[in-house]
Coordinates of C-alpha atoms in Angstrom, one line a residue:
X20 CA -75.8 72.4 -26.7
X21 CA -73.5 73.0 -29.9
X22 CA -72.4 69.5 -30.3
X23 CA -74.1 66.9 -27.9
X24 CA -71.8 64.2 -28.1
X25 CA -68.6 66.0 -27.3
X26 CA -70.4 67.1 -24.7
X27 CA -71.4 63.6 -24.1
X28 CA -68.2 62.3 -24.0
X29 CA -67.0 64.8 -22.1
X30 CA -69.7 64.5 -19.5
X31 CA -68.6 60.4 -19.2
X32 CA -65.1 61.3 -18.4
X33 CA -65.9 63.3 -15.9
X34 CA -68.4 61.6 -13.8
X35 CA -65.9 58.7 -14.1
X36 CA -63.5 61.1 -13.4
X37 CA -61.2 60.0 -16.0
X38 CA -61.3 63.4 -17.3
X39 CA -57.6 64.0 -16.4
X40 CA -57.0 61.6 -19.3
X41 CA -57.7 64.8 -22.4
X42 CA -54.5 66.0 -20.9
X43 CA -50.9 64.5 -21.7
X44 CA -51.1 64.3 -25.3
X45 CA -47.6 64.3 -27.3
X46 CA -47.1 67.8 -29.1
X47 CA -44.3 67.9 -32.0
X48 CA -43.1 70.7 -33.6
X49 CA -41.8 71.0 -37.5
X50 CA -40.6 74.6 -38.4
X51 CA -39.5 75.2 -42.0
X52 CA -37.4 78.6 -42.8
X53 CA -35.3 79.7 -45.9
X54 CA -31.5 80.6 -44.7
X55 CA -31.3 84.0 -46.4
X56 CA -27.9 86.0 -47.5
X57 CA -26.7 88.8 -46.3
X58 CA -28.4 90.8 -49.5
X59 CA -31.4 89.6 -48.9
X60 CA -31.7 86.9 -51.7
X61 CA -32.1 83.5 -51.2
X62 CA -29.1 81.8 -49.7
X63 CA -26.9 79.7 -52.4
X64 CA -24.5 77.8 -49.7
X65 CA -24.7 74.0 -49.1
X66 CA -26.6 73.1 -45.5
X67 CA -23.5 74.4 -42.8
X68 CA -21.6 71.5 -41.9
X69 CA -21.7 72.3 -38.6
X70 CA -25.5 71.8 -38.3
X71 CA -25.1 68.2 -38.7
X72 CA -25.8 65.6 -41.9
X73 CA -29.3 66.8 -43.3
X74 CA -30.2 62.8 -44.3
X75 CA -29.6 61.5 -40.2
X76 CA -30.1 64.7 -38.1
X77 CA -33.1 63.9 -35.3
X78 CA -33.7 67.3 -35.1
X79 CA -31.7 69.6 -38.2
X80 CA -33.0 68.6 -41.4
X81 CA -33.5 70.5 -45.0
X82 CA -37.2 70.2 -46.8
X83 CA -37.3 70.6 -50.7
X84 CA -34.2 73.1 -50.8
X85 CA -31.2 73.0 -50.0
X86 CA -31.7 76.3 -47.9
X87 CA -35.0 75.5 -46.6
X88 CA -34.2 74.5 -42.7
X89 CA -36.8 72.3 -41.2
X90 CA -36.3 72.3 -37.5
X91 CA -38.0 69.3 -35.8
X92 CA -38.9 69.1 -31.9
X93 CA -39.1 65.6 -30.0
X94 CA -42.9 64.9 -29.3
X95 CA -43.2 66.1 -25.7
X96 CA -46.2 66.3 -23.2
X97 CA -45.4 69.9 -22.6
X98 CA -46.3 72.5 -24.5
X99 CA -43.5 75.0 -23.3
X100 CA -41.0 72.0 -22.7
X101 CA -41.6 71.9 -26.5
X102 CA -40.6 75.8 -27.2
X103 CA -38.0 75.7 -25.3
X104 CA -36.5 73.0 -27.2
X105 CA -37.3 74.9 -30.5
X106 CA -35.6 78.1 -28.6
X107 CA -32.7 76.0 -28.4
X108 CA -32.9 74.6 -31.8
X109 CA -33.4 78.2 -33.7
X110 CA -30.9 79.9 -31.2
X111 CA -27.9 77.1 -32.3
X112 CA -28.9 77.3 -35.8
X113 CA -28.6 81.3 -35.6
X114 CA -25.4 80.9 -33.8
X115 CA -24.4 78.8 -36.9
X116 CA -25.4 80.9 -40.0
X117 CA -22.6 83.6 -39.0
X118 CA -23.6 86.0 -41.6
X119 CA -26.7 84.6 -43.3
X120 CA -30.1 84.9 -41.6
X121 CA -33.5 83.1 -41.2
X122 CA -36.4 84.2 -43.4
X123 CA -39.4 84.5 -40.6
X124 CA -42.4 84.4 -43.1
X125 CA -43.9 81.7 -44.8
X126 CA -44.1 83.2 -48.3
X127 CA -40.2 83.4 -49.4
X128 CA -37.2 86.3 -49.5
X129 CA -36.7 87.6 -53.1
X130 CA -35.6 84.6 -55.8
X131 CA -34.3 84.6 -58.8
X132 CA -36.4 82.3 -61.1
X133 CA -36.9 78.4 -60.6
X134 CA -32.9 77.9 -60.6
X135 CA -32.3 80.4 -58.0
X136 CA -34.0 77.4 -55.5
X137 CA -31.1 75.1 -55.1
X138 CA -32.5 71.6 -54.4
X139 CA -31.4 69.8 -51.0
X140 CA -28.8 66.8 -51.8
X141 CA -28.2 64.2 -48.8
X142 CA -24.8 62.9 -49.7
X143 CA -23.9 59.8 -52.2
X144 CA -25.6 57.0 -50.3
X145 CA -29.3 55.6 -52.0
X146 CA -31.2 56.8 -49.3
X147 CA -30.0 60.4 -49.8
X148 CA -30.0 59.9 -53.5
X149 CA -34.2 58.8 -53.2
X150 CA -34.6 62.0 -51.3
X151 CA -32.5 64.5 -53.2
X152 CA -34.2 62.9 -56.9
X153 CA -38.0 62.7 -55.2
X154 CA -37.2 66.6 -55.2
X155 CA -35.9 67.5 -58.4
X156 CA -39.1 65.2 -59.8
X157 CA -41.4 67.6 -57.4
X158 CA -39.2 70.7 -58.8
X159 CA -40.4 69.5 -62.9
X160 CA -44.6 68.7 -61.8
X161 CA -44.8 71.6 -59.5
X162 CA -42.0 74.2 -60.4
X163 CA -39.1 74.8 -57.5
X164 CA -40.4 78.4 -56.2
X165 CA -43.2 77.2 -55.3
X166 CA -41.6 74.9 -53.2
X167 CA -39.7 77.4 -51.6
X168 CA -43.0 78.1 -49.2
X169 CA -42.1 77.5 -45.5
X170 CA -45.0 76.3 -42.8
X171 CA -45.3 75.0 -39.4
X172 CA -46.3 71.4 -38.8
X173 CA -48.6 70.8 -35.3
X174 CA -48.0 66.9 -34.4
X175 CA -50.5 65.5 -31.9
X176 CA -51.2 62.4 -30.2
X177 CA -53.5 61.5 -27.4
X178 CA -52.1 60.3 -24.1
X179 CA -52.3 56.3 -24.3
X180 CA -53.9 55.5 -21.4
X181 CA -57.4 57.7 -22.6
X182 CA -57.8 54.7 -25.3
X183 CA -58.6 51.7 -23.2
X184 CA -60.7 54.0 -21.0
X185 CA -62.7 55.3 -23.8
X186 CA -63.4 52.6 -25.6
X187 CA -65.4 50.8 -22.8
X188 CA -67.3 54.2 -22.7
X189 CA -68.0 53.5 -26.3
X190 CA -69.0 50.0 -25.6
X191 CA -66.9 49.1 -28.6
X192 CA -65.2 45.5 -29.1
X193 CA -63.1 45.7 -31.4
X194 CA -58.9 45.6 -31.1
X195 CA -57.7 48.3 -29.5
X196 CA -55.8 49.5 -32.2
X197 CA -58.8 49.9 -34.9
X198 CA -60.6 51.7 -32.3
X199 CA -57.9 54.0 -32.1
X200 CA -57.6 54.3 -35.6
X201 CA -60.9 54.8 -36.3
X202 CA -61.2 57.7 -33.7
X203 CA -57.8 59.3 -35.4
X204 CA -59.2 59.0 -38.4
X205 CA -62.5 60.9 -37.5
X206 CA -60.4 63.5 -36.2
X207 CA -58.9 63.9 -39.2
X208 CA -62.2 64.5 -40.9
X209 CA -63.2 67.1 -38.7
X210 CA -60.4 69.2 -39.0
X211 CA -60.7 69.4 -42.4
X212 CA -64.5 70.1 -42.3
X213 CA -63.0 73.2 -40.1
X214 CA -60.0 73.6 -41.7
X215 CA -60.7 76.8 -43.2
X216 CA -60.9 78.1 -39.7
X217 CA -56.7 77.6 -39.2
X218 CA -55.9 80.4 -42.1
X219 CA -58.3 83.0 -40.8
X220 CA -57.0 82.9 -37.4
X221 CA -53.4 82.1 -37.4
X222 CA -52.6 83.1 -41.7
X223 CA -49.7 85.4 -41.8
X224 CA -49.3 85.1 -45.8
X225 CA -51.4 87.9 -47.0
X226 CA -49.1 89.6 -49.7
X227 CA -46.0 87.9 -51.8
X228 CA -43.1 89.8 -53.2
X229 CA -43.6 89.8 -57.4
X230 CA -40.2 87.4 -57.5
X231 CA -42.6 84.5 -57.0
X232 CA -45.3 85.1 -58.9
X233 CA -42.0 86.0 -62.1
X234 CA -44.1 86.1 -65.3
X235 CA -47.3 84.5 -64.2
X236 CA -50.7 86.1 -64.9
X237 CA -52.6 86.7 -61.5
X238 CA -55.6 88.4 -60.3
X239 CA -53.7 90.0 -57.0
X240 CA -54.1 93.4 -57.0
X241 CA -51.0 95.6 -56.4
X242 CA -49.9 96.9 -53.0
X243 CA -46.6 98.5 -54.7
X244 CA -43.9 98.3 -57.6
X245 CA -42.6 95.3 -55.7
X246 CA -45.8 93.5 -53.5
X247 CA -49.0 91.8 -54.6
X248 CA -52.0 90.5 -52.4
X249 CA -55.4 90.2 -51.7
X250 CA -56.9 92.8 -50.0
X251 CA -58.7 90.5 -47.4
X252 CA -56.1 87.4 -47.8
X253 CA -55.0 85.5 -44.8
X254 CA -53.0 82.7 -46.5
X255 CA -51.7 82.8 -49.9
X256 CA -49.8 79.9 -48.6
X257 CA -52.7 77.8 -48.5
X258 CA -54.3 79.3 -51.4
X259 CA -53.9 78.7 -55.1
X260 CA -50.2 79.8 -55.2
X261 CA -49.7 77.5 -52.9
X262 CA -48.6 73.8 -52.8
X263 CA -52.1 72.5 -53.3
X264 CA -52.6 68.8 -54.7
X265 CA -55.0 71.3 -57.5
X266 CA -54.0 68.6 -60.1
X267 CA -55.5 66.1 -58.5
X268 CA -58.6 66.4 -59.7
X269 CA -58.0 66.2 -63.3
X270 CA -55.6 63.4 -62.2
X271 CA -59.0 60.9 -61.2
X272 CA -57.0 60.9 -57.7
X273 CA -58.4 62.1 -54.2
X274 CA -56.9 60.3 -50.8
X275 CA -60.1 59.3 -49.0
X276 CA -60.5 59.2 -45.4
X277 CA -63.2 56.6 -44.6
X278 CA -60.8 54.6 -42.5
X279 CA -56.9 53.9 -42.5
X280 CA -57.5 50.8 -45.0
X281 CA -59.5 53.1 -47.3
X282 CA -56.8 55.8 -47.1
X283 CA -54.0 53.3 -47.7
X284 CA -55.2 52.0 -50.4
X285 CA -56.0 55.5 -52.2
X286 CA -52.6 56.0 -52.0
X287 CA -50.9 53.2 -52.8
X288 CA -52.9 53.2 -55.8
X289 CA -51.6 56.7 -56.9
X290 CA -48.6 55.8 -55.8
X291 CA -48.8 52.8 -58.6
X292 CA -50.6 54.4 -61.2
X293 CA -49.0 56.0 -64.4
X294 CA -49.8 59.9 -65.4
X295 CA -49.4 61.0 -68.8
X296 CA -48.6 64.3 -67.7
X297 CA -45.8 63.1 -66.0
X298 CA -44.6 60.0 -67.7
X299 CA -43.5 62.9 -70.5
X300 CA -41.0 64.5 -68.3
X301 CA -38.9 61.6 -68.2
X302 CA -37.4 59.3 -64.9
X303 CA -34.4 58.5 -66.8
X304 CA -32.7 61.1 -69.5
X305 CA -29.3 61.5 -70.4
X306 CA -28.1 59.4 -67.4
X307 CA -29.7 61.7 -64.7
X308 CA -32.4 60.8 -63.0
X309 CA -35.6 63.9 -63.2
X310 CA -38.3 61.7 -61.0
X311 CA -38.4 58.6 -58.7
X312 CA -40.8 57.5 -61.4
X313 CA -43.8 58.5 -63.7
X314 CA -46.7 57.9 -61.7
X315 CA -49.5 60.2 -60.2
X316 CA -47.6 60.5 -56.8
X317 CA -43.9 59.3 -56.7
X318 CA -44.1 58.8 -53.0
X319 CA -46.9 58.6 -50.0
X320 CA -45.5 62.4 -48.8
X321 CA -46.2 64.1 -52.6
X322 CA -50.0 64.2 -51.3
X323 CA -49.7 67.6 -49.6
X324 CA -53.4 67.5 -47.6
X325 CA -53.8 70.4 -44.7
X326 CA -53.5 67.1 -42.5
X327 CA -52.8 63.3 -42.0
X328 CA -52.2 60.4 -40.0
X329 CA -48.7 59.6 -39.1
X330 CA -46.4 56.4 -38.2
X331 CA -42.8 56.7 -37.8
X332 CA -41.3 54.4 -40.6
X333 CA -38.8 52.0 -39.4
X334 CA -35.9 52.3 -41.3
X335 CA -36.6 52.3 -44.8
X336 CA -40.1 51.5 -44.9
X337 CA -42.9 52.9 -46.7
X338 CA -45.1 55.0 -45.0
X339 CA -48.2 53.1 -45.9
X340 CA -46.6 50.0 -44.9
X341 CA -45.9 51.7 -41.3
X342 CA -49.6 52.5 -41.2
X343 CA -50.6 49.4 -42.3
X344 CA -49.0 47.4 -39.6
X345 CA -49.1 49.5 -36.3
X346 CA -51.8 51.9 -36.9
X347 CA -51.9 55.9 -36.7
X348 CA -49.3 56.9 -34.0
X349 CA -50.0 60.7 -34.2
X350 CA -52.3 63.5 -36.6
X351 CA -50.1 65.9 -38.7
X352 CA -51.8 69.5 -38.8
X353 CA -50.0 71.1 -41.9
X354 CA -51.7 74.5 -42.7
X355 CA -49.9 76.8 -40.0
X356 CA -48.5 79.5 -41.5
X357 CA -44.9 81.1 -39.5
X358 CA -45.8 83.2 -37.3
X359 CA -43.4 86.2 -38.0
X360 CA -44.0 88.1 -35.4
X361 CA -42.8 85.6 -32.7
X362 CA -39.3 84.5 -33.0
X363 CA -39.7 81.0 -32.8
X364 CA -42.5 81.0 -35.5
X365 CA -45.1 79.8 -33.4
X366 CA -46.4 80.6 -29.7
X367 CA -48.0 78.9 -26.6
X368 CA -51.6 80.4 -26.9
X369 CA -51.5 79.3 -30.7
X370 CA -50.3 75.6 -29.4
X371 CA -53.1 75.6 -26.7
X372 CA -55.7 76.0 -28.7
X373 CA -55.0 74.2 -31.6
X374 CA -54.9 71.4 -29.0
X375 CA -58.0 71.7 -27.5
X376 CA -59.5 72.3 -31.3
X377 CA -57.9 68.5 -32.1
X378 CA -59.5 67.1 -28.9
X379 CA -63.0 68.7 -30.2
X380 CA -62.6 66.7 -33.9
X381 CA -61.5 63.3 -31.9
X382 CA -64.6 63.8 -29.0
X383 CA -67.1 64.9 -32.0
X384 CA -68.9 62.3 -34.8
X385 CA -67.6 62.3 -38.2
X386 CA -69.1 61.1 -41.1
X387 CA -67.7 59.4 -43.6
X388 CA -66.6 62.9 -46.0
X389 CA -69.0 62.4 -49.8
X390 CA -67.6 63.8 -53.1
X391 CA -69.6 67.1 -52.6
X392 CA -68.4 67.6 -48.8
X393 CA -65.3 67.0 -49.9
X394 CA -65.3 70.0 -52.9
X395 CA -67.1 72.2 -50.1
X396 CA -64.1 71.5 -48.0
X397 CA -61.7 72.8 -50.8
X398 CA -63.5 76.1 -51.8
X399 CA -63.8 76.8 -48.1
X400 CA -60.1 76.6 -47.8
X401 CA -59.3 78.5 -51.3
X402 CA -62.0 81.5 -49.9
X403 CA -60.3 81.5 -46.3
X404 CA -57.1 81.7 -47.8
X405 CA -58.0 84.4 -50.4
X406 CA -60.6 86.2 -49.2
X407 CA -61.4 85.1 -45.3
X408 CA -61.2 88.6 -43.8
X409 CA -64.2 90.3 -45.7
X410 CA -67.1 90.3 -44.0
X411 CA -68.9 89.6 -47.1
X412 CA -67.5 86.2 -47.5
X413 CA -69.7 83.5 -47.2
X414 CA -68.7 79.3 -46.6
X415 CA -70.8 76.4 -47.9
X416 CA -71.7 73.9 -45.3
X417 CA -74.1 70.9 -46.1
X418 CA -75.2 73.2 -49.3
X419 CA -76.0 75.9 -46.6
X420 CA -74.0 79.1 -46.6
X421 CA -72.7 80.5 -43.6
X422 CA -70.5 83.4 -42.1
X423 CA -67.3 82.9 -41.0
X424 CA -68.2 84.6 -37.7
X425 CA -71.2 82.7 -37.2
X426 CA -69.4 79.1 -37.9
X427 CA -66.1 79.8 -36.4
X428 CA -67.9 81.4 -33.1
X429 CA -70.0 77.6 -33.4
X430 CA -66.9 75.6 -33.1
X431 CA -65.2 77.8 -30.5
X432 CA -68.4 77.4 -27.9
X433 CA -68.3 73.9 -27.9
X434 CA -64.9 74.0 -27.3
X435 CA -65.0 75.5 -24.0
X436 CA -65.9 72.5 -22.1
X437 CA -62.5 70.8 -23.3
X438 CA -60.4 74.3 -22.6
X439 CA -62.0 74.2 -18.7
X440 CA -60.9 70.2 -18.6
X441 CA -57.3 71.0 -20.0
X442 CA -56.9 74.0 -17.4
X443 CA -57.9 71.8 -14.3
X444 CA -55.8 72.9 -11.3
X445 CA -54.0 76.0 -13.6
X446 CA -54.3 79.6 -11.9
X447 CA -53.5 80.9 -15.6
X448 CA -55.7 79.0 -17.3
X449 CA -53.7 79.0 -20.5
X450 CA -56.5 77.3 -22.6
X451 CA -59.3 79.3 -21.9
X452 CA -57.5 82.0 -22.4
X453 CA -56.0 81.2 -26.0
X454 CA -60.2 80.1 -26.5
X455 CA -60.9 83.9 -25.7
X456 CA -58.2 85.2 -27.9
X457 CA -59.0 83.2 -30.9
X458 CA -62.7 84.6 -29.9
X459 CA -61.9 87.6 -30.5
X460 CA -60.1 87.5 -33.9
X461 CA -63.6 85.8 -34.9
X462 CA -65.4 89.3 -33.6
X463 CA -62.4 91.5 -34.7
X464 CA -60.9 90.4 -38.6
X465 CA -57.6 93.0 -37.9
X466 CA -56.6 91.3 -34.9
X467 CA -55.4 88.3 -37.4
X468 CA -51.7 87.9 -37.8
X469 CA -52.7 88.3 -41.6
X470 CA -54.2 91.7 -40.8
X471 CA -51.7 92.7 -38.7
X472 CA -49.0 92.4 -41.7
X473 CA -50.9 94.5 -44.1
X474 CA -51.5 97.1 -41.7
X475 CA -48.1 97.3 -40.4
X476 CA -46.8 97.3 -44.4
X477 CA -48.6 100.0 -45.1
X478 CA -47.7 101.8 -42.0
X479 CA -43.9 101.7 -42.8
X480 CA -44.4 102.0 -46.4
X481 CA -42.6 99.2 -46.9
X482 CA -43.6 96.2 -49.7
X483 CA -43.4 92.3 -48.6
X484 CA -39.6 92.1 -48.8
X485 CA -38.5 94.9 -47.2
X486 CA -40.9 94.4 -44.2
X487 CA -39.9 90.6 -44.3
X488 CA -36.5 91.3 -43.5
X489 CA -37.3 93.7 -41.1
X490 CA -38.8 90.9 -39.1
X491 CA -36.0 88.5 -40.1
X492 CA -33.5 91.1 -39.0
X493 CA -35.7 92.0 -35.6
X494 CA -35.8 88.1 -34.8
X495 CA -32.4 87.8 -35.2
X496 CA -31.4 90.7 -33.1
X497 CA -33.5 88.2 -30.3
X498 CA -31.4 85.6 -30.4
X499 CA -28.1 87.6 -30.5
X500 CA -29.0 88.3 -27.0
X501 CA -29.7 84.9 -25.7
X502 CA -27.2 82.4 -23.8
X503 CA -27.7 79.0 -25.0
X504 CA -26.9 76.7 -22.0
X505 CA -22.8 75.2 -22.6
X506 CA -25.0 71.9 -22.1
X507 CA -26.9 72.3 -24.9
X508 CA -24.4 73.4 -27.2
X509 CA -22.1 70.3 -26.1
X510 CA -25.2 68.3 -26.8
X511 CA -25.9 70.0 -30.1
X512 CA -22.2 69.3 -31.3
X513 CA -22.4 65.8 -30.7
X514 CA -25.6 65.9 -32.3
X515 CA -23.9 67.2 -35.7
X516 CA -20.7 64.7 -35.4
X517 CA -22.9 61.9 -34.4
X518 CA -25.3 62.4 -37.8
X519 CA -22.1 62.9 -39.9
X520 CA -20.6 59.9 -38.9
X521 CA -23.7 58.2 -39.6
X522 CA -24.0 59.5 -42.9
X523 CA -20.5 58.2 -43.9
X524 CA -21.3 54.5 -42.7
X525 CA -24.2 54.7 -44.9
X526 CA -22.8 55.5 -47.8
X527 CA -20.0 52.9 -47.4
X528 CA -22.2 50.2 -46.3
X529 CA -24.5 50.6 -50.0
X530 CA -23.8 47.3 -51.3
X531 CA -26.2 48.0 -54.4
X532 CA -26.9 49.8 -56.8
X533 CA -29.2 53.0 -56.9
X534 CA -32.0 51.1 -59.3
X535 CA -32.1 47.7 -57.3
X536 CA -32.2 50.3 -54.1
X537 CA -35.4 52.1 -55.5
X538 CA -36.9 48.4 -57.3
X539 CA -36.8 46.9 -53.0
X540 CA -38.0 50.0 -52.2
X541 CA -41.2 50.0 -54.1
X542 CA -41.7 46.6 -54.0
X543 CA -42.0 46.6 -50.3
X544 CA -45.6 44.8 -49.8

């Protein structure tokens, strides 16, 4: 037995026969992609109008740039109910850009140095003024290109009625909603004691076209005149390159993760605390604003961790605040690369199984993380990202090194259990099989997505750029050919109108100014 109390657990819900209760959870998706030109460079055009307003779109937004699409699904209990709505999304949004096109890889399409990254604006209201200057104060710590990375976020929540039901099984007491939050938050621990596991099998950043890297020194090795990479890389995305909170040790600042008051008060106190290094850039110069303010994190969401707990703010509210007064409504997996070679960027065997890997984390026990855990966790992640297909490579667990094979092959036994729960009363048994797939990628390194685009690089003789757009170009021959229901594009239009007009009231209902705007903000309690 691999881990006895998942089993445990497991083994409770089914004699009680409760076990129907794993399944149901709410799955979200959040896909970010750069809208390239025609050339091949990043695109310089505002967000299309006809997309919708950016600052009140449900489902259309931007992320740091202004050409960075973030395409959001509604939290759904079914997992192809969910691609189908990001079909729709990506097909209307294709339908849209005419003559630009949708960069399908996380690392990004060639740029022209830190001002070739336009930065999102949201209109003249305060709300879209806080979200355009929270960027241009990311662009001056962390350089715009770097922002310029696109990802896939995995949103997951349990179905509400396991909580009452598992709690008695835990004998536990307390309110309902600490219990929950404390079983969130243990989930959350797990995943990043295995979050090294997410690059190796489902990376697809493995090379980076020179335009990123501009002037830098680095220690990739050359694949040709226009390419580097690491020769056994699954993620630069999640490695060093990367947006990686890698200041935050010389910073003092770490979230911790012990429980949700622990974590809330991490962060606030970052959010709180002046930083030398960035009080010297400025909020204020010359009129224009460079940074909400000066302090180690200008909001909650400049803490870029592989994954956290989530409450939808109401309104203007400050994400702590939301998690401070009704709990962790769902878990936030952030280290999913785009999958380039499926059109939406993501697929059903990927989405099964990351599932059944969160249900592991929630069923198994997890200590509070230490300060040495907690480093273990990062050079795990840094050597999976860099280096996780040689065979060589060894992770530190506990002080004890092990292979990726023999730890990854760990965690994917005890998850069978769950996958045979999930699949109850499926002929196809989608979640076994995505367990058996992932399997062997653990036994074979070049069945990786991250392998895959090396080897198919190299058998084109093409760099990362010209093999990118081959993707981009394939994926958007796909949609060409697909009918978007006249439903669904009626729905989408009045989608876009409806967030347009909602824009405008906002921006003539501002009744203050932009300071006493960001002075209520901030003072929220």
């Amino acid at each position: 037995m691999v881990y006895p109390e998942v089993e445990q657990r497991l083994a409770r819900l089914v004699n009680a026969r409760q076990q129907g209760l794993l399944r149901g959870g709410l799955i979200g998706l959040e896909r970010e992609a750069l809208r390239v030109a025609a050339d091949g460079s990043l695109a310089q055009t505002p967000h299309p109008a006809e997309l919708g307003s950016a600052l009140t779109h449900p489902w259309i937004t931007t992320d740091f740039s202004e050409s960075q699409l973030e395409l959001i699904t509604p939290p759904m209990p079914d997992i192809r109910a969910g691609l189908d709505f990001m079909h729709d999304l990506q097909l209307w949004t294709q339908r849209i850009l005419r003559d630009e096109f949708l960069w399908v890889a996380s690392m990004p399409c060639v740029v022209s140095g830190e001002q070739g990254v336009p930065i999102a604006r949201y209109g003249t209201s305060n709300a879209g003024r806080m979200k355009h200057v929270y960027r241009v104060g990311l662009g001056h710590r962390y350089g715009r290109v770097m922002q310029s990375i696109a990802g896939v976020h995995f949103n997951y929540s349990c179905n509400e009625a396991l909580w009452p039901v598992f709690q008695v099984m835990e004998k536990d007491t307390r309110p309902l909603l600490e219990f929950i939050d404390q079983f969130y938050f243990g989930m959350i621990r797990n995943l990043q004691r295995v979050g090294w596991l997410i690059p190796y099998l489902f990376g697809a950043s493995p090379a980076v076209c020179m335009t990123f890297v501009g002037d830098q020194p680095t220690d990739m090795a050359w694949f040709d005149d226009t390419t580097y990479h690491y020769p056994y890389a699954t993620s630069l995305r999640m490695g060093d390159i990367g947006y990686q909170n890698n200041k935050a040790y010389e910073s003092g600042f770490k979230a911790r993760y012990d429980n949700i008051d622990i974590y809330i008060a991490s962060l606030t106190w970052a959010i709180e605390t002046p930083c030398p290094r960035y009080t010297e850039i400025g909020v204020v110069v010359d009129g224009e604003y460079r940074q909400l303010n000066g302090n180690i994190l200008q909001i909650e969401n400049e803490y870029y961790s592989t994954v956290r707990p989530k409450q939808i703010p109401r309104g203007n509210e400050k994400p702590t605040l939301a998690l401070r007064e009704r709990g962790v409504r769902y878990v936030e997996l952030r280290s999913l690369d785009v999958n380039p070679f499926d059109p939406l960027g993501m697929n059903e065997s990927t989405m099964r199984f990351l599932e059944a890997l969160m249900l592991q984390c929630l069923l198994k026990e997890s200590p509070r993380l230490g300060v040495k855990e907690v480093r273990e966790i990062d050079a795990n992640d840094i050597a999976a990202a860099h280096h996780g297909r040689d065979p060589e490579l060894k992770l530190r667990r506990n002080g004890r090194e092990m292979t990726v094979r023999s730890w990854g092959l760990e965690v994917l036994d005890a998850m069978v259990g769950i996958c045979e729960v999930l699949d109850d009363g499926d002929p196809d048994l989608p979640y076994r099989s995505a367990l058996e797939e992932q399997r062997n990628a653990l036994l074979d390194p070049e069945r990786t997505p991250s392998a895959r685009m090396l080897r198919e690089m190299r058998e084109r003789g093409e760099g990362f750029h010209q093999y990118g757009r081959y993707l981009a170009e394939t994926c958007r021959a796909h949609f060409a050919h697909q009918v978007l229901e006249e439903s669904t594009r009626r729905e989408f239009v009045e989608l876009a109108a409806a967030s347009r007009r909602r824009q405008e009231e906002m921006e003539a209902a501002d009744d203050q100014s932009f300071e006493t705007y960001l002075d209520a903000y901030f003072a929220q309690a």
